[in-house]
Amino acid sequence: MWGFVLALGWLASGGNFWFGVLPVLFMSVGDAVTGIVRNILYKRRTKSWWGNLAMAVFSVPVGAAVLGVVGALAGAISSIVEHFESNPVDDNITVPLSAFLVLVLAKFSAPWLLSI
């Protein structure tokens, strides 16, 4: 997913690497934060809104700092999407794709909300 989202982000944005990097950050760092919280609270693999809240604490401010309101929205949506399991599709696919779709939709429908 890393390479796929990075390439799509580069192409869809006309060369702004943040369109691919930000969704990958949400997946790698944000998803890792959910795992840390899960292990502290439950000591086993389980989905928890506490983990998703921790992911949002990372993803929303990082998204806002990088791409403004739309980046924060992408971080929030990817934090919610991470909670749900869609077998056989893993959250390592749904998290970056959901964030990427938010960014692309904003670029083409409300570009004034992006701070690039």
PDB file of C-alpha atoms in Angstrom:
ATOM      1  CA  MET A   1       0.000   0.000   0.000  1.00  0.00           C
ATOM      2  CA  TRP A   2       2.854   2.372   0.713  1.00  0.00           C
ATOM      3  CA  GLY A   3       4.102   2.477  -2.844  1.00  0.00           C
ATOM      4  CA  PHE A   4       0.618   2.459  -4.339  1.00  0.00           C
ATOM      5  CA  VAL A   5      -0.664   5.383  -2.239  1.00  0.00           C
ATOM      6  CA  LEU A   6       2.572   7.338  -2.637  1.00  0.00           C
ATOM      7  CA  ALA A   7       2.398   6.986  -6.420  1.00  0.00           C
ATOM      8  CA  LEU A   8      -1.316   7.813  -6.566  1.00  0.00           C
ATOM      9  CA  GLY A   9      -0.796  10.839  -4.326  1.00  0.00           C
ATOM     10  CA  TRP A  10       2.022  12.133  -6.495  1.00  0.00           C
ATOM     11  CA  LEU A  11       0.007  11.694  -9.680  1.00  0.00           C
ATOM     12  CA  ALA A  12      -3.319  13.000  -8.379  1.00  0.00           C
ATOM     13  CA  SER A  13      -1.807  16.107  -6.802  1.00  0.00           C
ATOM     14  CA  GLY A  14       0.491  17.034  -9.646  1.00  0.00           C
ATOM     15  CA  GLY A  15       3.657  16.443  -7.648  1.00  0.00           C
ATOM     16  CA  ASN A  16       2.758  17.278  -4.043  1.00  0.00           C
ATOM     17  CA  PHE A  17       4.300  14.381  -2.133  1.00  0.00           C
ATOM     18  CA  TRP A  18       2.144  15.067   0.964  1.00  0.00           C
ATOM     19  CA  PHE A  19      -0.921  13.597  -0.780  1.00  0.00           C
ATOM     20  CA  GLY A  20       0.759  10.204  -0.580  1.00  0.00           C
ATOM     21  CA  VAL A  21       2.929  10.644   2.510  1.00  0.00           C
ATOM     22  CA  LEU A  22       0.168  11.790   4.861  1.00  0.00           C
ATOM     23  CA  PRO A  23      -2.063   8.706   4.370  1.00  0.00           C
ATOM     24  CA  VAL A  24       0.996   6.492   4.814  1.00  0.00           C
ATOM     25  CA  LEU A  25       1.867   8.311   8.063  1.00  0.00           C
ATOM     26  CA  PHE A  26      -1.652   7.729   9.334  1.00  0.00           C
ATOM     27  CA  MET A  27      -1.279   4.044   8.541  1.00  0.00           C
ATOM     28  CA  SER A  28       2.203   3.529   9.946  1.00  0.00           C
ATOM     29  CA  VAL A  29       2.401   5.807  12.979  1.00  0.00           C
ATOM     30  CA  GLY A  30      -1.303   6.145  13.767  1.00  0.00           C
ATOM     31  CA  ASP A  31      -1.954   2.422  13.518  1.00  0.00           C
ATOM     32  CA  ALA A  32       1.120   1.747  15.678  1.00  0.00           C
ATOM     33  CA  VAL A  33      -0.288   4.056  18.352  1.00  0.00           C
ATOM     34  CA  THR A  34      -3.511   2.022  18.398  1.00  0.00           C
ATOM     35  CA  GLY A  35      -1.425  -1.106  18.984  1.00  0.00           C
ATOM     36  CA  ILE A  36       0.458   0.459  21.864  1.00  0.00           C
ATOM     37  CA  VAL A  37      -2.764   1.574  23.551  1.00  0.00           C
ATOM     38  CA  ARG A  38      -4.358  -1.829  22.903  1.00  0.00           C
ATOM     39  CA  ASN A  39      -1.424  -3.640  24.508  1.00  0.00           C
ATOM     40  CA  ILE A  40      -1.404  -1.352  27.538  1.00  0.00           C
ATOM     41  CA  LEU A  41      -5.152  -1.605  28.152  1.00  0.00           C
ATOM     42  CA  TYR A  42      -6.084  -5.105  26.992  1.00  0.00           C
ATOM     43  CA  LYS A  43      -2.817  -7.050  26.602  1.00  0.00           C
ATOM     44  CA  ARG A  44      -4.242  -8.741  23.487  1.00  0.00           C
ATOM     45  CA  ARG A  45      -5.177  -7.909  19.921  1.00  0.00           C
ATOM     46  CA  THR A  46      -8.564  -6.241  19.846  1.00  0.00           C
ATOM     47  CA  LYS A  47     -10.166  -3.176  18.298  1.00  0.00           C
ATOM     48  CA  SER A  48     -10.814  -0.403  20.781  1.00  0.00           C
ATOM     49  CA  TRP A  49     -12.178   3.107  20.497  1.00  0.00           C
ATOM     50  CA  TRP A  50      -9.448   4.114  22.966  1.00  0.00           C
ATOM     51  CA  GLY A  51      -6.856   3.069  20.419  1.00  0.00           C
ATOM     52  CA  ASN A  52      -8.695   4.978  17.714  1.00  0.00           C
ATOM     53  CA  LEU A  53      -8.838   8.054  19.918  1.00  0.00           C
ATOM     54  CA  ALA A  54      -5.075   7.797  20.432  1.00  0.00           C
ATOM     55  CA  MET A  55      -4.629   7.476  16.667  1.00  0.00           C
ATOM     56  CA  ALA A  56      -6.745  10.608  16.185  1.00  0.00           C
ATOM     57  CA  VAL A  57      -4.633  12.485  18.751  1.00  0.00           C
ATOM     58  CA  PHE A  58      -1.698  11.861  16.411  1.00  0.00           C
ATOM     59  CA  SER A  59      -3.384  11.995  12.996  1.00  0.00           C
ATOM     60  CA  VAL A  60      -5.628  15.039  13.283  1.00  0.00           C
ATOM     61  CA  PRO A  61      -2.921  17.535  14.359  1.00  0.00           C
ATOM     62  CA  VAL A  62      -0.370  16.124  11.917  1.00  0.00           C
ATOM     63  CA  GLY A  63      -2.923  16.289   9.103  1.00  0.00           C
ATOM     64  CA  ALA A  64      -3.832  19.853  10.058  1.00  0.00           C
ATOM     65  CA  ALA A  65      -0.183  20.918  10.190  1.00  0.00           C
ATOM     66  CA  VAL A  66       0.552  19.458   6.779  1.00  0.00           C
ATOM     67  CA  LEU A  67      -2.581  20.126   4.693  1.00  0.00           C
ATOM     68  CA  GLY A  68      -4.879  22.226   6.874  1.00  0.00           C
ATOM     69  CA  VAL A  69      -8.542  21.482   7.504  1.00  0.00           C
ATOM     70  CA  VAL A  70      -8.673  18.711   4.921  1.00  0.00           C
ATOM     71  CA  GLY A  71      -5.608  17.020   6.412  1.00  0.00           C
ATOM     72  CA  ALA A  72      -7.260  17.086   9.837  1.00  0.00           C
ATOM     73  CA  LEU A  73     -10.448  15.651   8.346  1.00  0.00           C
ATOM     74  CA  ALA A  74      -8.468  12.904   6.596  1.00  0.00           C
ATOM     75  CA  GLY A  75      -6.794  12.072   9.924  1.00  0.00           C
ATOM     76  CA  ALA A  76     -10.122  11.912  11.724  1.00  0.00           C
ATOM     77  CA  ILE A  77     -11.767   9.733   9.091  1.00  0.00           C
ATOM     78  CA  SER A  78      -8.814   7.358   8.892  1.00  0.00           C
ATOM     79  CA  SER A  79      -8.905   7.045  12.711  1.00  0.00           C
ATOM     80  CA  ILE A  80     -12.554   5.995  12.541  1.00  0.00           C
ATOM     81  CA  VAL A  81     -12.018   3.658   9.581  1.00  0.00           C
ATOM     82  CA  GLU A  82      -9.199   1.901  11.462  1.00  0.00           C
ATOM     83  CA  HIS A  83     -11.697   0.640  14.029  1.00  0.00           C
ATOM     84  CA  PHE A  84     -13.642  -1.519  11.610  1.00  0.00           C
ATOM     85  CA  GLU A  85     -12.485  -4.831  10.229  1.00  0.00           C
ATOM     86  CA  SER A  86     -13.606  -5.586   6.695  1.00  0.00           C
ATOM     87  CA  ASN A  87     -12.414  -9.124   6.094  1.00  0.00           C
ATOM     88  CA  PRO A  88     -10.643  -9.936   3.869  1.00  0.00           C
ATOM     89  CA  VAL A  89      -9.545  -6.286   3.460  1.00  0.00           C
ATOM     90  CA  ASP A  90      -7.049  -5.265   6.141  1.00  0.00           C
ATOM     91  CA  ASP A  91      -7.011  -1.868   7.861  1.00  0.00           C
ATOM     92  CA  ASN A  92      -3.547  -1.331   6.389  1.00  0.00           C
ATOM     93  CA  ILE A  93      -5.423  -0.925   3.110  1.00  0.00           C
ATOM     94  CA  THR A  94      -8.555   0.907   4.278  1.00  0.00           C
ATOM     95  CA  VAL A  95      -6.766   3.506   6.439  1.00  0.00           C
ATOM     96  CA  PRO A  96      -4.489   4.998   3.769  1.00  0.00           C
ATOM     97  CA  LEU A  97      -7.110   4.668   1.030  1.00  0.00           C
ATOM     98  CA  SER A  98      -9.755   6.488   3.073  1.00  0.00           C
ATOM     99  CA  ALA A  99      -7.344   9.316   3.891  1.00  0.00           C
ATOM    100  CA  PHE A 100      -6.218   9.502   0.271  1.00  0.00           C
ATOM    101  CA  LEU A 101      -9.811   9.676  -0.987  1.00  0.00           C
ATOM    102  CA  VAL A 102     -10.588  12.560   1.385  1.00  0.00           C
ATOM    103  CA  LEU A 103      -7.543  14.472   0.133  1.00  0.00           C
ATOM    104  CA  VAL A 104      -8.307  13.870  -3.538  1.00  0.00           C
ATOM    105  CA  LEU A 105     -11.996  14.740  -3.173  1.00  0.00           C
ATOM    106  CA  ALA A 106     -11.030  17.990  -1.475  1.00  0.00           C
ATOM    107  CA  LYS A 107      -8.429  18.820  -4.111  1.00  0.00           C
ATOM    108  CA  PHE A 108     -11.010  18.606  -6.861  1.00  0.00           C
ATOM    109  CA  SER A 109     -14.130  19.834  -5.046  1.00  0.00           C
ATOM    110  CA  ALA A 110     -12.879  22.265  -2.373  1.00  0.00           C
ATOM    111  CA  PRO A 111      -9.208  23.116  -3.029  1.00  0.00           C
ATOM    112  CA  TRP A 112      -9.460  26.273  -0.923  1.00  0.00           C
ATOM    113  CA  LEU A 113      -9.603  24.021   2.171  1.00  0.00           C
ATOM    114  CA  LEU A 114      -6.111  22.686   1.460  1.00  0.00           C
ATOM    115  CA  SER A 115      -3.160  24.619   2.782  1.00  0.00           C
ATOM    116  CA  ILE A 116      -0.432  23.707   0.311  1.00  0.00           C
TER     117      ILE A 116
END
